Short mmCIF file of C-alpha atoms and ligand atoms in Angstrom, two decimals:
data_model
loop_
_atom_site.label_atom_id
_atom_site.label_comp_id
_atom_site.label_asym_id
_atom_site.label_seq_id
_atom_site.Cartn_x
_atom_site.Cartn_y
_atom_site.Cartn_z
CA MET A 1 -13.90 9.34 -13.91
CA PRO A 2 -12.11 6.38 -12.29
CA HIS A 3 -10.12 7.43 -9.22
CA THR A 4 -9.03 6.51 -5.74
CA ASP A 5 -9.78 8.92 -2.91
CA GLY A 6 -6.84 10.89 -1.54
CA LEU A 7 -7.31 10.93 2.22
CA GLY A 8 -7.77 8.16 4.78
CA LEU A 9 -11.22 6.63 4.84
CA THR A 10 -14.22 7.73 2.81
CA LEU A 11 -17.73 7.22 4.18
CA LEU A 12 -20.53 7.30 1.63
CA LEU A 13 -24.22 7.49 2.42
CA HIS A 14 -26.36 6.85 -0.63
CA VAL A 15 -29.50 8.84 0.05
CA ASP A 16 -31.68 7.34 -2.68
CA ASP A 17 -31.70 3.95 -4.39
CA THR A 18 -30.27 5.12 -7.73
CA PRO A 19 -27.29 2.91 -8.56
CA GLY A 20 -24.10 4.29 -10.13
CA LEU A 21 -21.08 3.55 -7.94
CA GLN A 22 -18.72 0.87 -9.23
CA ILE A 23 -15.45 -0.46 -7.82
CA ARG A 24 -12.65 -2.11 -9.77
CA LYS A 25 -11.22 -5.42 -8.62
CA GLY A 26 -8.98 -7.69 -10.67
CA GLY A 27 -9.48 -5.53 -13.74
CA ARG A 28 -13.28 -5.79 -13.61
CA TRP A 29 -15.89 -3.25 -12.54
CA PHE A 30 -18.47 -4.28 -9.93
CA PRO A 31 -21.60 -2.30 -8.96
CA VAL A 32 -22.03 -1.23 -5.34
CA ARG A 33 -25.78 -1.13 -4.87
CA PRO A 34 -27.22 1.44 -2.50
CA LEU A 35 -28.20 -0.11 0.83
CA PRO A 36 -30.68 2.01 2.82
CA GLY A 37 -29.21 3.37 6.04
CA ALA A 38 -25.77 1.85 5.43
CA PHE A 39 -22.43 3.54 4.97
CA VAL A 40 -20.11 2.42 2.19
CA VAL A 41 -16.57 2.63 3.59
CA ASN A 42 -13.76 3.07 1.07
CA VAL A 43 -10.07 2.70 1.87
CA ALA A 44 -8.29 5.74 0.46
CA ASP A 45 -4.65 6.54 -0.35
CA ILE A 46 -3.38 7.77 3.03
CA LEU A 47 -4.66 4.59 4.70
CA GLU A 48 -2.78 2.60 2.06
CA VAL A 49 0.43 4.47 2.94
CA LEU A 50 -0.20 4.22 6.71
CA THR A 51 -0.62 0.43 6.48
CA ASN A 52 2.44 0.16 4.20
CA GLY A 53 0.24 -1.31 1.48
CA ALA A 54 -1.55 -3.91 3.64
CA TYR A 55 -4.82 -2.10 2.82
CA ARG A 56 -5.16 -0.96 -0.79
CA SER A 57 -7.18 2.08 -1.74
CA VAL A 58 -10.11 1.11 -3.93
CA GLU A 59 -10.45 2.39 -7.48
CA HIS A 60 -14.00 3.48 -8.18
CA ARG A 61 -16.17 5.51 -10.52
CA VAL A 62 -19.73 6.73 -10.81
CA ILE A 63 -21.79 5.97 -13.90
CA PRO A 64 -24.64 8.47 -13.87
CA ASP A 65 -28.17 7.46 -14.76
CA ALA A 66 -29.69 9.64 -17.46
CA GLU A 67 -33.17 9.49 -15.93
CA ARG A 68 -32.80 9.19 -12.17
CA ALA A 69 -31.33 11.69 -9.77
CA ARG A 70 -28.69 10.44 -7.38
CA THR A 71 -27.53 11.95 -4.08
CA THR A 72 -24.56 10.89 -1.97
CA VAL A 73 -23.37 12.29 1.34
CA VAL A 74 -19.57 12.04 1.32
CA ILE A 75 -17.30 12.25 4.37
CA PHE A 76 -13.55 12.31 3.69
CA GLN A 77 -11.71 11.26 6.84
CA GLU A 78 -8.07 12.40 7.12
CA ALA A 79 -5.58 9.88 8.42
CA PHE A 80 -2.20 11.57 8.70
CA VAL A 81 -0.23 11.27 11.94
CA GLY A 82 1.80 14.12 13.46
CA GLY A 83 1.58 16.15 10.25
CA MET A 84 3.10 13.31 8.21
CA VAL A 85 1.82 10.82 5.68
CA ALA A 86 4.08 7.83 6.30
CA PRO A 87 3.95 4.07 6.81
CA LEU A 88 3.40 3.28 10.51
CA PRO A 89 6.71 1.93 11.92
CA GLU A 90 4.97 -1.00 13.63
CA LEU A 91 3.54 -2.02 10.25
CA VAL A 92 6.89 -1.73 8.46
CA ASN A 93 8.24 -3.84 11.29
CA GLY A 94 11.80 -4.47 10.11
CA GLY A 95 10.69 -4.83 6.51
CA GLU A 96 10.80 -2.26 3.78
CA ALA A 97 8.80 0.98 3.72
CA ARG A 98 6.91 0.79 0.44
CA TYR A 99 6.15 4.54 0.41
CA ARG A 100 8.33 7.50 1.23
CA SER A 101 7.23 9.84 4.03
CA ILE A 102 5.85 13.25 3.16
CA GLY A 103 4.38 16.21 5.06
CA ILE A 104 0.59 16.56 4.85
CA GLU A 105 0.72 19.95 3.12
CA GLU A 106 2.99 18.71 0.37
CA TYR A 107 0.84 15.59 0.13
CA ILE A 108 -2.38 17.57 -0.35
CA LYS A 109 -0.70 19.81 -2.92
CA GLY A 110 0.64 16.79 -4.79
CA ASN A 111 -2.75 15.10 -4.68
CA LEU A 112 -4.59 18.09 -6.13
CA GLY A 113 -1.98 18.39 -8.88
CA ALA A 114 -2.29 14.71 -9.75
CA LEU A 115 -6.09 14.94 -9.73
CA ALA A 116 -5.90 17.79 -12.24
CA ASP A 117 -3.71 15.82 -14.66
CA GLY A 118 -5.45 12.47 -14.18
CA THR A 119 -2.59 10.64 -12.44
CA ARG A 120 -2.32 9.15 -8.93
CA PHE A 121 -0.03 10.94 -6.50
CA ILE A 122 0.44 7.81 -4.38
CA ASP A 123 2.30 6.27 -7.34
CA LYS A 124 4.99 8.94 -6.89
CA LEU A 125 5.47 7.93 -3.25
CA ARG A 126 6.26 4.28 -3.96
CA THR A 127 9.83 3.34 -3.10
O1 AKG B 1 -21.28 9.14 -5.25
C1 AKG B 1 -20.63 8.15 -4.91
O2 AKG B 1 -21.15 7.06 -4.64
C2 AKG B 1 -19.12 8.23 -4.84
C3 AKG B 1 -18.55 9.62 -4.89
C4 AKG B 1 -17.03 9.63 -4.94
O3 AKG B 1 -16.40 8.71 -5.38
C5 AKG B 1 -16.28 10.77 -4.40
O4 AKG B 1 -16.90 11.78 -4.03
O5 AKG B 1 -15.04 10.68 -4.33
FE1 FE2 B 2 -14.33 8.82 -4.75
#
């Protein structure tokens, strides 16, 4: 299922060489081929909020292979500051905050709810 990850940074370690991960850019899907010993680093939603939209979280999906097993080690890195998910003031820098600030607990709850109904919670934070 296409999605963006909900926390800060996602580190992926593709253990075998079975392909499957794709990212969407400019409306097109591109394969991310497994690279032995390398981490794939995805920008996720909290990092998008923190940077006030300078970094965009990447939409991605996994297309399973019917014949080959596929294993990924996934590390979800949190990125909230002082209990809040909010654009960093130095990155708003006199401009406009593009996302409203929200406590991490409410954020997590909202994210799980959105995941369940196939929407993106970050869209509800846009100002
Ligand atoms: O298996 C992968 O390469 C990606 C997994 C993923 O997108 C996720 O766990 O959020
Ligand atoms: Fe993901």
